[in-house]
Each structure stands twice: as C-alpha cells, then as structure tokens.
Coordinates of C-alpha atoms in Angstrom, one line a residue:
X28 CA 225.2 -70.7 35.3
X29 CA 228.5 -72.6 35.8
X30 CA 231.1 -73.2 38.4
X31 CA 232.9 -69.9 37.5
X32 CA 230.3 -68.0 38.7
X33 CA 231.3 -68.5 42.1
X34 CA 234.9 -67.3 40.9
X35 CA 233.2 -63.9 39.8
X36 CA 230.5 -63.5 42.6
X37 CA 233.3 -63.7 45.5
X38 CA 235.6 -61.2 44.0
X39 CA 233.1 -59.0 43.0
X40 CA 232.3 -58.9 47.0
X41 CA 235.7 -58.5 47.9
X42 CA 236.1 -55.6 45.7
X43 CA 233.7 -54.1 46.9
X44 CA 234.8 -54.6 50.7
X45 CA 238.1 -53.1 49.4
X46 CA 236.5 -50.1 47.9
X47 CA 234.7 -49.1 51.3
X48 CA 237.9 -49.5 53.1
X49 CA 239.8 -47.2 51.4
X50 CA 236.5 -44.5 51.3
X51 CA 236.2 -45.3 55.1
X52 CA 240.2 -44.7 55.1
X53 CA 239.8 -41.2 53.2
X54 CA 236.0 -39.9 53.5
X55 CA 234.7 -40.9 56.9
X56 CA 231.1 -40.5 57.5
X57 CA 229.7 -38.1 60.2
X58 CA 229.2 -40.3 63.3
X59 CA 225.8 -40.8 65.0
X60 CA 226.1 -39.9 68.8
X61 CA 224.2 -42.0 70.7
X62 CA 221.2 -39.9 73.1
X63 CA 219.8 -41.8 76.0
X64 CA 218.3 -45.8 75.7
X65 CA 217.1 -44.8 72.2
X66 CA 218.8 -42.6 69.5
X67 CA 216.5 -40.8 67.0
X68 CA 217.4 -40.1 63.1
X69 CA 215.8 -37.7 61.8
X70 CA 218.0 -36.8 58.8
X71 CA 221.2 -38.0 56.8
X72 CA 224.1 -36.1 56.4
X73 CA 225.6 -36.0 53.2
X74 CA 228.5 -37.9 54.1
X75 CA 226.3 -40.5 56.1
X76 CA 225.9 -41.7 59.4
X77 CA 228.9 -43.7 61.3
X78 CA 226.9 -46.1 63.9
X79 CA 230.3 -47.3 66.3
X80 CA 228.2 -46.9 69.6
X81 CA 225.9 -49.9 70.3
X82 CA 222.4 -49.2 71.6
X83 CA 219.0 -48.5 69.8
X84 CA 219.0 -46.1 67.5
X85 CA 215.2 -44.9 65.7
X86 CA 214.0 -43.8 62.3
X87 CA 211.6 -41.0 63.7
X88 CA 210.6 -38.9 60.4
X89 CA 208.1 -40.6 57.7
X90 CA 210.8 -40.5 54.8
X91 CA 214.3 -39.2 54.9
X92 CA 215.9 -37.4 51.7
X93 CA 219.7 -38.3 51.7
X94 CA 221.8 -36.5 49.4
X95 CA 225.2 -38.0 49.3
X96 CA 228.4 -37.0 48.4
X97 CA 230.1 -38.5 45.4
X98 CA 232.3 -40.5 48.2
X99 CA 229.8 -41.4 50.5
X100 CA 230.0 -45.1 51.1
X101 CA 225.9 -45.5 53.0
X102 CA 223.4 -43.7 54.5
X103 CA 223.9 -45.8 57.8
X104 CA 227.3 -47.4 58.3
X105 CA 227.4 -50.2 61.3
X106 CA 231.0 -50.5 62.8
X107 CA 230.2 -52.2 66.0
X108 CA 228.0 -54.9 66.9
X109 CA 224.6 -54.8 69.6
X110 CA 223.1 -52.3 67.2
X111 CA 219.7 -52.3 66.6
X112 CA 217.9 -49.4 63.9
X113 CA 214.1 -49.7 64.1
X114 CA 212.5 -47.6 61.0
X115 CA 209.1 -47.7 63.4
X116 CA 207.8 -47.7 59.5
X117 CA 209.5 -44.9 58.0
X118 CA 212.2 -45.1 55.1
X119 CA 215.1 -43.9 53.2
X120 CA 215.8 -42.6 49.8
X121 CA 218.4 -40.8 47.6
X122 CA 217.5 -37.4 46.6
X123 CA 218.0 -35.2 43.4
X124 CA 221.2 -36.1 42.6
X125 CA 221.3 -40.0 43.5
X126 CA 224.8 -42.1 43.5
X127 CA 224.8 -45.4 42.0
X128 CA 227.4 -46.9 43.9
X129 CA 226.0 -46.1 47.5
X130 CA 224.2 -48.6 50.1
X131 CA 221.3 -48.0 52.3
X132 CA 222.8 -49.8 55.4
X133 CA 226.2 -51.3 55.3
X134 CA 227.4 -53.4 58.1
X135 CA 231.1 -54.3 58.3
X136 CA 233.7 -53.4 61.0
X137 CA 237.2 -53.5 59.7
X138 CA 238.9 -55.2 62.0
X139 CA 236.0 -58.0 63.7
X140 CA 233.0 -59.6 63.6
X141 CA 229.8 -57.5 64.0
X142 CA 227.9 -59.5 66.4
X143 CA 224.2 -59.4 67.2
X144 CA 223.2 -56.6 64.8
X145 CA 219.4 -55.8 64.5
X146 CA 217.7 -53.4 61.2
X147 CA 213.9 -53.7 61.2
X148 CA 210.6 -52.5 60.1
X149 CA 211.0 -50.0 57.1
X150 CA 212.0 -49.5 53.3
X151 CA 215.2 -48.2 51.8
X152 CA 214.2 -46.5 48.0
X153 CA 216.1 -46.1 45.4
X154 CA 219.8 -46.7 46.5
X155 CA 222.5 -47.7 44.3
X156 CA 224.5 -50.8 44.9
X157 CA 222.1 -52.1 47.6
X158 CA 219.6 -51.8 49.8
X159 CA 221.5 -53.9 52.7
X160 CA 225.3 -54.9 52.6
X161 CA 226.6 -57.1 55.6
X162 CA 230.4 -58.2 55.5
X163 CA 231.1 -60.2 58.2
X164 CA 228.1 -60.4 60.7
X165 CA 227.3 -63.2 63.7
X166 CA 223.6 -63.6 64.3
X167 CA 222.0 -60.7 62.2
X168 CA 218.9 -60.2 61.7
X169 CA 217.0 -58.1 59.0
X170 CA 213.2 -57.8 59.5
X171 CA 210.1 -56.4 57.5
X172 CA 212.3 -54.4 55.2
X173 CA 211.4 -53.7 51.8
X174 CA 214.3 -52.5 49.2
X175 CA 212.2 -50.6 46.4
X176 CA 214.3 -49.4 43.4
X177 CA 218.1 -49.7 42.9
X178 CA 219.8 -47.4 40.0
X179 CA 223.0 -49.3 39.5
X180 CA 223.8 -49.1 35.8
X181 CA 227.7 -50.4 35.1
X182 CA 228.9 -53.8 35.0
X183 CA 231.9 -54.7 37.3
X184 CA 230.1 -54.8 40.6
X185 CA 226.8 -57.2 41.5
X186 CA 224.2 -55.0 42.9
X187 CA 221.5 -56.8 44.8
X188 CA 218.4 -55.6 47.1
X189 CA 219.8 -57.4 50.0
X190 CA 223.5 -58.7 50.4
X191 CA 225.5 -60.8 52.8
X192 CA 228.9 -61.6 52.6
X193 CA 231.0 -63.6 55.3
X194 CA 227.9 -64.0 56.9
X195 CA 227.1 -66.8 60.2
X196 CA 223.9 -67.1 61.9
X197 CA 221.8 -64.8 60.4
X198 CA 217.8 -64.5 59.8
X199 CA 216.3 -62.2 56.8
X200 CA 212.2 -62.4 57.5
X201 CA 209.3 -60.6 55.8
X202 CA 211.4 -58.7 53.5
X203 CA 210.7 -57.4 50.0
X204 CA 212.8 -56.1 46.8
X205 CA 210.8 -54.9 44.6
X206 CA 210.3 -52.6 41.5
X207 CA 214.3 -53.2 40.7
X208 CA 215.9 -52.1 37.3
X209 CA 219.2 -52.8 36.9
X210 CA 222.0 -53.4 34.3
X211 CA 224.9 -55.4 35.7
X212 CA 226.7 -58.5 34.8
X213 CA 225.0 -60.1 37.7
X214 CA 222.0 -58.9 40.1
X215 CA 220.4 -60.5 42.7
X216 CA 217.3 -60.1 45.5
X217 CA 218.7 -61.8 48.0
X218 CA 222.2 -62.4 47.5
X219 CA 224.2 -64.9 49.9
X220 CA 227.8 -65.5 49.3
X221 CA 230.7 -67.5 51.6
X222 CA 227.7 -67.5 54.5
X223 CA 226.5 -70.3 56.9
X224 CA 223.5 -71.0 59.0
X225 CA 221.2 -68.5 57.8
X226 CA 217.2 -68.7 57.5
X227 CA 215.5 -66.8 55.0
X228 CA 211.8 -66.4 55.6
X229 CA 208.6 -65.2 54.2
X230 CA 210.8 -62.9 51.4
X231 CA 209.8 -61.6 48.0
X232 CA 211.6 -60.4 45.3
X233 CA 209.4 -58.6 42.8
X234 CA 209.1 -56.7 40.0
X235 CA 212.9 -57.5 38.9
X236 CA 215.1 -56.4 35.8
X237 CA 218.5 -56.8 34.9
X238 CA 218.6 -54.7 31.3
X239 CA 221.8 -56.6 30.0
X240 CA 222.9 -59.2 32.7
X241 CA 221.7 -61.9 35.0
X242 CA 218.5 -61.4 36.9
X243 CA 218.1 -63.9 40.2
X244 CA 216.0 -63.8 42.7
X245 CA 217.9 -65.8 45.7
X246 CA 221.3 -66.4 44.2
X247 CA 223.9 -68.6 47.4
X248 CA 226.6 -68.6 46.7
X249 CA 229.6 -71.3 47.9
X250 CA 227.4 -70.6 51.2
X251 CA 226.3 -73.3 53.4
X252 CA 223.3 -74.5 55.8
X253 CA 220.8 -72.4 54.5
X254 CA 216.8 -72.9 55.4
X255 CA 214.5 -71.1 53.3
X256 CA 210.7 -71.2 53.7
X257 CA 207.6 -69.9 51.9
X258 CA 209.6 -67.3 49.7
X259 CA 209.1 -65.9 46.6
X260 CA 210.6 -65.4 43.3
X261 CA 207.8 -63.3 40.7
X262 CA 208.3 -61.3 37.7
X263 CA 211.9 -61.2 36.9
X264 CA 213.1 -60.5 33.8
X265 CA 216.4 -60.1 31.6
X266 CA 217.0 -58.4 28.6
X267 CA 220.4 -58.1 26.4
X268 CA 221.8 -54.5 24.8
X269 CA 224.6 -56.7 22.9
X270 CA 227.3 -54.8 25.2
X271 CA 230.9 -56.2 25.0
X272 CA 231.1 -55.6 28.8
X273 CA 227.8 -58.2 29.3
X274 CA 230.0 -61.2 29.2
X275 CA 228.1 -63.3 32.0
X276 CA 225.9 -64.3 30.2
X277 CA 221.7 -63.3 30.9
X278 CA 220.4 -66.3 32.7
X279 CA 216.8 -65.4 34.4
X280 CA 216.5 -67.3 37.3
X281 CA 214.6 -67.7 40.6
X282 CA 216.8 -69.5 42.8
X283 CA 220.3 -70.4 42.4
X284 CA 222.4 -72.6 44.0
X285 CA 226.3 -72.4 43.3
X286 CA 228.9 -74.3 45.0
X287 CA 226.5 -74.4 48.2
X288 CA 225.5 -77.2 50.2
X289 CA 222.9 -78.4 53.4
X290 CA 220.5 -76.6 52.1
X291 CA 216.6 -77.3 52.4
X292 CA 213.5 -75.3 50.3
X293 CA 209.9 -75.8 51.8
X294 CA 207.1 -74.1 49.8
X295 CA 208.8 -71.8 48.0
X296 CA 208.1 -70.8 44.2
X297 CA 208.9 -69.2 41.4
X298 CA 206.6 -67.5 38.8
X299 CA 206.6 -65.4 35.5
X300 CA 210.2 -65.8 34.6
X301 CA 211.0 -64.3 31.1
X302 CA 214.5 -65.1 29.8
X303 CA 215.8 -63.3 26.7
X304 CA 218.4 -65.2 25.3
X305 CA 220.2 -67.7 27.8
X306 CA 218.8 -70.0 30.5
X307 CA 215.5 -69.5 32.5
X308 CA 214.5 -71.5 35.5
X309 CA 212.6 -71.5 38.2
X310 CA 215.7 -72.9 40.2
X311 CA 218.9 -73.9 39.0
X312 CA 221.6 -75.8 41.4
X313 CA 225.0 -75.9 39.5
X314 CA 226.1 -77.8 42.0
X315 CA 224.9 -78.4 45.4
X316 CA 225.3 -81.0 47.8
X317 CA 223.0 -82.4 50.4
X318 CA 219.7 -80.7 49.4
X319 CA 216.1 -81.1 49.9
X320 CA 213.4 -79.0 48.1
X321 CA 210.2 -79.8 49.5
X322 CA 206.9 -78.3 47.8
X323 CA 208.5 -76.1 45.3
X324 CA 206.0 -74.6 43.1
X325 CA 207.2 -73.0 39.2
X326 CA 205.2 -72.1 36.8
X327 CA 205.2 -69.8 33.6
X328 CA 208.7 -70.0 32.9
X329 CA 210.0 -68.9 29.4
X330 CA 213.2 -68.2 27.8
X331 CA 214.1 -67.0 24.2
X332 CA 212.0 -63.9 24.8
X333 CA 214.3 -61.5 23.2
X334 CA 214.6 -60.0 19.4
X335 CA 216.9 -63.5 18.7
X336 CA 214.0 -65.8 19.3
X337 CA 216.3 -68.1 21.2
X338 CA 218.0 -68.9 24.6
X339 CA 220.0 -71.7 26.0
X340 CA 216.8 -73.6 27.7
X341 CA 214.1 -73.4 30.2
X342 CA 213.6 -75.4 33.4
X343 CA 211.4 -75.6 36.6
X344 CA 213.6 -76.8 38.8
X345 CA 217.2 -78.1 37.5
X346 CA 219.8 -79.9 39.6
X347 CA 223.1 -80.8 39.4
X348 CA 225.3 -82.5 42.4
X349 CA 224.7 -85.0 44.9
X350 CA 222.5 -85.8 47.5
X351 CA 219.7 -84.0 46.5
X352 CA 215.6 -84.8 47.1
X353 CA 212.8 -83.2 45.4
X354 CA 209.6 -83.9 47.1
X355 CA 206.3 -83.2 46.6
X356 CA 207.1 -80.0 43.6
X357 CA 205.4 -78.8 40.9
X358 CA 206.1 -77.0 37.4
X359 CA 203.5 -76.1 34.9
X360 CA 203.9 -74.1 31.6
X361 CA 207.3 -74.5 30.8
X362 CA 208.5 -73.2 27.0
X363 CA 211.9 -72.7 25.3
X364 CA 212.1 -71.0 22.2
X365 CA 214.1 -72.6 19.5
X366 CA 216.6 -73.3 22.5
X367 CA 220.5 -74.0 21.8
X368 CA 220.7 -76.4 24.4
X369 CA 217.8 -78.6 22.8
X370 CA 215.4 -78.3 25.5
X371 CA 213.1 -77.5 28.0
X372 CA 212.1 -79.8 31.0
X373 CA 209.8 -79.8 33.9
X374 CA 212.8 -81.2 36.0
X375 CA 216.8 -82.4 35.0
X376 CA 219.5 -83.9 36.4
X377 CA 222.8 -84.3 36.4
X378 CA 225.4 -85.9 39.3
X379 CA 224.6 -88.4 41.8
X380 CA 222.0 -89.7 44.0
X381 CA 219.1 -87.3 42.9
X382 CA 216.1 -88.2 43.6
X383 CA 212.3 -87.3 42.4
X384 CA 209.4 -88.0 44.4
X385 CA 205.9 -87.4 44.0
X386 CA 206.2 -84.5 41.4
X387 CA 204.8 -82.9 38.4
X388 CA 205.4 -81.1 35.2
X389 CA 203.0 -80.4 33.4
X390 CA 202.4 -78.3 30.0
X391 CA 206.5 -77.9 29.4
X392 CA 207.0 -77.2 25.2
X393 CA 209.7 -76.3 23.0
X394 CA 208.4 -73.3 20.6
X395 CA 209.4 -72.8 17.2
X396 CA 210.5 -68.6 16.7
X397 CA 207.0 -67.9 15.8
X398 CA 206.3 -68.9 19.5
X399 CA 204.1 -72.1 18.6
X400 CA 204.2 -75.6 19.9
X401 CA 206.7 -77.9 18.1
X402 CA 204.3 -80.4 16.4
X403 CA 206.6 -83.3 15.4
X404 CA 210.0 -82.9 17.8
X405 CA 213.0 -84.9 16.6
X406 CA 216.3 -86.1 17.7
X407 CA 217.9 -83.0 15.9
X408 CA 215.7 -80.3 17.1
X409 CA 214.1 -80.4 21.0
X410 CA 211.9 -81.2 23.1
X411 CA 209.8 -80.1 26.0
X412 CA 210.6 -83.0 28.2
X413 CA 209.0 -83.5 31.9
X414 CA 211.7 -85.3 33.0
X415 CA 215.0 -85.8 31.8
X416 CA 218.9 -84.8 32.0
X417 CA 220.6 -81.3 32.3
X418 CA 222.8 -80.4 29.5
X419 CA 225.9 -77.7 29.7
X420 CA 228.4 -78.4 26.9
X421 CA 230.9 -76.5 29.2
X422 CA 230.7 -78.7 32.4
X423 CA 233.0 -81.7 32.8
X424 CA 230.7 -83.4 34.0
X425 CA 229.5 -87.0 35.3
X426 CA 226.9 -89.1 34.0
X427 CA 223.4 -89.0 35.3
X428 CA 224.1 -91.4 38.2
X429 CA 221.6 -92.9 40.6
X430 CA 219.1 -90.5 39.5
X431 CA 215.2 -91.9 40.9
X432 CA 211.9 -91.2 39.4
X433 CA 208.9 -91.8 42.2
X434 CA 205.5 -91.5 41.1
X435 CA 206.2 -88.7 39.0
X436 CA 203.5 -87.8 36.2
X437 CA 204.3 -85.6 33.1
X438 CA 201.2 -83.9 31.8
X439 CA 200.9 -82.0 28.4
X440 CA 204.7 -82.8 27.8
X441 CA 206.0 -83.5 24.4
X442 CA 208.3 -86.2 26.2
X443 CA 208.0 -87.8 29.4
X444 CA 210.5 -89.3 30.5
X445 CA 214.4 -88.5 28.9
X446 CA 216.7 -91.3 29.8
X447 CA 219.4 -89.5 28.3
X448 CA 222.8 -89.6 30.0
X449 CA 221.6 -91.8 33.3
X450 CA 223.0 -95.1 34.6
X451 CA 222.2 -97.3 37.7
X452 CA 218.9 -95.0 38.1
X453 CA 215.1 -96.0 38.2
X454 CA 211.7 -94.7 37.1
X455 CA 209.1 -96.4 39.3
X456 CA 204.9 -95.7 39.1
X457 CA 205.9 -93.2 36.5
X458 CA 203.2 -92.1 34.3
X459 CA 202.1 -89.4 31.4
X460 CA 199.1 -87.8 30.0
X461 CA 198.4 -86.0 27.1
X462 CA 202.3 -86.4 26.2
X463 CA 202.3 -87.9 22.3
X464 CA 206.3 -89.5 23.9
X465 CA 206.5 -91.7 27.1
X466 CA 209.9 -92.1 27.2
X467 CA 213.1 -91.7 25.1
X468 CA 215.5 -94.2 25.5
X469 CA 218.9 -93.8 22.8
X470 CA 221.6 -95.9 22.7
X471 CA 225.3 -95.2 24.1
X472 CA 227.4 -92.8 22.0
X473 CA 224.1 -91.3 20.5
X474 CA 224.8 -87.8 19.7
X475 CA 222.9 -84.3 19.9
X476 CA 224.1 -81.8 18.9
X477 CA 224.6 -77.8 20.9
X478 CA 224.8 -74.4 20.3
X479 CA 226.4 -71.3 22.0
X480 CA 226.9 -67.7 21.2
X481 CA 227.5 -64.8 23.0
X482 CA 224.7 -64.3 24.4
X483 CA 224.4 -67.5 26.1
X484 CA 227.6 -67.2 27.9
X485 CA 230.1 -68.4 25.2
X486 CA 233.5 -67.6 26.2
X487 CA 235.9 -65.7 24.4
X488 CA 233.2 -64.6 22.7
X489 CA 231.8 -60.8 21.2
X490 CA 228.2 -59.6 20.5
X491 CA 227.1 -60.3 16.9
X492 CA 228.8 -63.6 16.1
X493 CA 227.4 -66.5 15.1
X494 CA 228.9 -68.5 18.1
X495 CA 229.6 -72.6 17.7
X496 CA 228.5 -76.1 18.5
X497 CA 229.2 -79.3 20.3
X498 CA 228.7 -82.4 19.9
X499 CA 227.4 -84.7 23.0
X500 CA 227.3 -88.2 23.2
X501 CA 225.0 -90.5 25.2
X502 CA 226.9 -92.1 28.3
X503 CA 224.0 -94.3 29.5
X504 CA 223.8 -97.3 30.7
X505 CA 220.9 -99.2 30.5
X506 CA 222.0 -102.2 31.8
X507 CA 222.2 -100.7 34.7
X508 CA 218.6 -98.7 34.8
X509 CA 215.7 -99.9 36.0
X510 CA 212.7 -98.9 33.5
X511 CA 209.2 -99.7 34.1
X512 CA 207.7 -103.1 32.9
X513 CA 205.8 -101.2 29.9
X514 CA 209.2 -99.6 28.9
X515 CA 210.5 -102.8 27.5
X516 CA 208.9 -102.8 24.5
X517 CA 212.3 -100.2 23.7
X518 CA 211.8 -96.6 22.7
X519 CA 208.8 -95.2 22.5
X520 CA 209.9 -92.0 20.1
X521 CA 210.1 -91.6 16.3
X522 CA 213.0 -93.0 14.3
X523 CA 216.5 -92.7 14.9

C-alpha cells in the first residue's frame, strides 16, 4: 500500500456517513422505546431499530431474523450516547432476502459526539457493509463480539467486520471476524480510520477473503495512539477476477499502518497469509511514526499465489517512517513467487531511525513459477533476504537512514543481510545460518530493475496489459555504515 490509500479509505467513510444521512433524512427506522432499567429486543423490524433513549437495552431471543428493507440503513441504530446493548449471548442475522449495503449496529448521532456507548457479548451474521460502524464515538467500548460472514460484493465502499471512524477513547476486546468473503476494492477486520487513543485487545480476524481487492486484517488508518495486544491476524486471503473496477490493487495483509503514528504492538501475529498477485505481509507500515512492535510473531506468508505466478513481494514485518523499534519478533517461511519487486524479506526498511533488535527470519525464499527454491539468485532476479530495504518504485522516498541491526540472526535465507539503499546505519552481533549469502553490499548508483502491472496497483492501468518497469538506483552510503569486522573483506555475493 501507498500513501494514497489513506486518500481513498477516508472518503470512502465519508461517503458512507453521507449515505446514512440522507436514508436517516428519508427512511427513518422504527424507534426502540425504552421499558423500565432494562429494554428487551426480541425482534427487528424491517426498517430497524432507532436507539435515541439512553439506558440498557437486551438481546433476549437466541438468534433474531432481520429482514430489511431495501432502505434500511442497520438493524440497531445508536443516536445518543449512555447506551449500552448486552446480546446476553444471542445474535443477529439477515434473513431470506439479505441487503449488502446494511450494518449490524451503527453508531453515529448527526449532530454530536456519542459518548460512553457500550455493545457486548454476542455475534452479528451475515450483514452487509459491517458488522459494527461507529462515526464519531468518545469512550466506546465493543466486547466479546464475533462478526461471522459479510456479503458485500461491489467495489466503491470498504466493508469491514468491525469499523470506526472519528473515533476517541475507545476499547474493542475479545472480538472475532470470521468466515468473511468479500469482493471490494478494500476490506478490512478491524478497520480504524482518523481515530485516537484506542486499545484493541485479544481480537481475531479469521477465515478472511477479499475475491478481487485488498484483504487486511487490522488496517489504521491516519489514526493515532493506538495499543494493540495479543491479536490475531490468520487465514486471509486475496484473489483477482481481472475487473476494471479492482484498481487498488490486492495486497494481503495482516496489519497495516497508513499515515498513523504512537502506536505500540505487543504479541501479536500474523499467520497463513496467501497473496495472489501484489504484496503480502504479515505487517506493512507505509508510514508510521513513533512505533514499537514488541514480540510480533509471522510466519507462512506467501504471495504470487494466483493463475499469474507472480505478486509484487512478500514480507514479515515491513516498515517505512521514523521512529520505529522492532523488538524481540519473529518471521519464518517467507516466499515470493517470481516477485516484480525483486524480493521477499524477513524484515525491510525504509525512512529514519528504525531499529531491529533481537529478531529473526528465518526460512524466507524467492520461488521460481514452478513454486521451487531459487537455487543461484542474482542481481537481476531476487532474493529471499532476512534483512534488508523496502522497495516501492512509486514512493518518493528517503534513503534507508539510521536503520540498526541488533543481534539479529537470518536462518535458511538466501541473503542475510541487504545493505541496499541504507546510510549512517549499523549491523552489530549480526549473524546467519544455513544462508549460502551473508550480506550484499553494491556500490552507489547500482541499479535493479522493477516491474508493475495492473494487478499490482499500476496506475492508469487496465486488466491484461503487460504493465512496465523502473529502474532504481543504489543511494547508499557506506562511508557512513557501520558493518561488522568480518564484513570488510567487501561483498560476500556473486559477481556484479
């Protein structure tokens, strides 16, 4: 993903806000009235519920068919704030003739801030758009709720199990989305946009499928103080119909960061990620800004999945901005098929004061489109590197600068250690086994060469064509690295 995403993401939102302004405006849902201390729903009307009374309001029926109209915005609207909806275990799902466009709960007053807003303890099936939409929310809190199946099939909006938009001081705990199959330019588990100080923890996102889009399991978006802890990104999966309308790319990814900063990771991971024809990643940051990622685990990530035997490039954990630490993470099995961006890596980097400590990559490859282990890589082709730079032909970007390497090991790489692009950085107690290259060191204006299509986001671009290339030179410096002692013996690599 690239900066523009952010562009895309927030006006998707806001067209969406729009378009439940003007169905609020023209179609408005039955209202809930409130009985006693607690309030019991035991059925949806076809229109949906308006909730504009605060109190408690209960889920008190096992699973509750809602039917809605072709207008109706939610089963459960929230206008005001002090609301809390316990489902006590119970659930929600679209009947016979389900609506792709519709949310389970949508939380948004049109005029303020929805303060203190509670949903807990139940499931929301097969709903359209989302599971949970909040516009606009001070301290909510969503807890235990699983989102199992959304049926959104166009392209201009971003469905996503769980979204928040305009969002401050909210808490998302023990939730799942699971058993999603979508097709949209972009859809997300938990989706985050233009929010600050939020936790999410202890969530899941499952069993996830974008059919001709972007799949991502926590995408933030230009969102800010975010802590999330022990969460989970498995089995997502994208796939690409060649569909003009798919033009934002199909990048498979378990966390992403865009345009987000203060932001810290501890023991989350990322697992069975299968890209068909752009990037895959365990977690991609393009870019962020003051961010630790503490005990981030990704393994079995692969891209170039699809019938084209080849995507843009894989990663466990890739990073671009400033200020960032990885501590203490790990990435095994790794593998890029014939990628256009000439690699797959354990970990990259690109901006300014990033640093690595105490991490791993191990078993990270390059396939040929047979699926097998490049057995000789060259400077023309790729490699599956353990450590080294983070390429976008599109991005304007800085060199490599002040990137550190701290007792870092690369296991079963085919290189080690990519010094491509860095200046004034450092590898220090940096070691390799069972990698045939240590390190690759190239001089300044060294070139490699890139390749985009369609597919793999290439603007301007249509299904079918054969897409271009670019040409990238080498902006290191290494008079201004610090390698280790055994390094300067020069490159350890096969022959320019």
């Amino acid at each position: 993903m690239n900066n523009e995403t952010s562009v895309i993401v927030k006006q998707a939102a806001e067209v969406e806000v729009e378009r439940i302004k003007q169905q609020l405006a023209t179609n408005t849902p039955e209202s809930l009235t409130k009985t006693g201390t607690e309030t019991s729903i035991t059925e949806i009307p076809a229109s949906g519920y308006i909730i504009d009374q605060p109190g408690k309001y209960v889920l008190e029926k096992s699973c509750i068919s809602w039917n809605p109209t072709p207008e109706a915005i939610a089963a459960i609207v929230i206008l005001c704030s002090d609301v809390e909806i316990d489902f006590k275990g119970n659930g929600i799902s679209q009947g016979a003739n389900p609506r792709p466009t519709v949310h389970g709960v949508a939380i948004l007053n049109l005029e303020k801030t929805c303060s203190n807003v509670s949903i807990k303890n139940g499931t929301l099936f097969a709903m359209g758009l989302s599971g949970i939409w909040a516009v606009n929310t001070e301290n909510l809190s969503i807890t235990g709720m699983k989102v199992e199946g959304l049926i959104y099939s166009g392209y201009e909006q971003l469905p996503a199990a769980f979204s928040l938009f305009m969002c401050n001081s909210y808490h998302v705990k023990q939730c799942t989305a699971t058993f999603i199959s979508v097709t949209a330019k972009m859809a997300g588990g938990f989706m985050v946009i233009a929010s600050k100080k939020g936790t999410l923890t202890q969530c899941t996102v499952e069993n996830f499928t974008n059919n001709d889009g972007v799949a991502c399991g926590f995408p933030y978006v230009e969102s800010e103080g975010i802590t999330t802890e022990h969460c989970t990104a498995r089995s997502l999966t994208t796939y690409s119909a060649n569909n003009v309308k798919s033009d934002f790319g199909h990048t498979c990814i378990g966390y992403m960061v865009t345009d987000c900063k203060n932001l810290t990771y501890n023991h989350c991971s990322a697992h069975h990620m299968h890209g068909c024809c752009d990037d895959c990643h365990g977690m991609s940051m393009w870019p962020g800004q003051n961010v630790q990622i503490t005990n981030f685990r990704a393994h079995d990530v692969h891209d170039g999945l699809g019938p084209q035997k080849t995507g843009a490039k894989a990663t466990g954990i890739e990073v671009a901005g400033t200020n960032v630490t990885v501590k203490d993470c790990e990435v095994n099995n790794i593998t890029a098929i014939v990628p256009q961006f000439r690699q797959a890596a354990g970990f990259s980097a690109c901006g300014t004061n990033i640093t690595f400590i105490n991490c791993m990559a191990r078993g990270v490859k390059v396939l040929d489109a047979e699926g097998n282990p490049s057995t000789v890589p060259d400077h023309g082709t790729a490699y599956g590197t353990g450590y080294g730079w983070a390429p976008d032909p599109r991005i304007k970007k800085p060199a490599a600068t002040d990137i550190n390497y701290f007792n870092c090991l690369a296991d079963d790489c085919q290189l080690g250690f990519d010094t491509w692009d860095h200046q004034q950085s450092r590898w220090e107690q940096v070691r390799t086994l069972n990698t045939p290259i240590t390190h690759l060191i190239q001089p300044t204006g060294s070139e490699r060469v890139l390749s985009q299509n369609f597919c793999s986001e290439l603007a301007n671009s249509f299904p079918g064509e054969p897409g271009t290339t670019y040409i990238v030179k080498n902006v290191i410096d290494s008079t201004t690295n610090q390698y280790p002692s055994d390094w300067t013996s020069g490159v350890q690599s096969p022959t320019d």
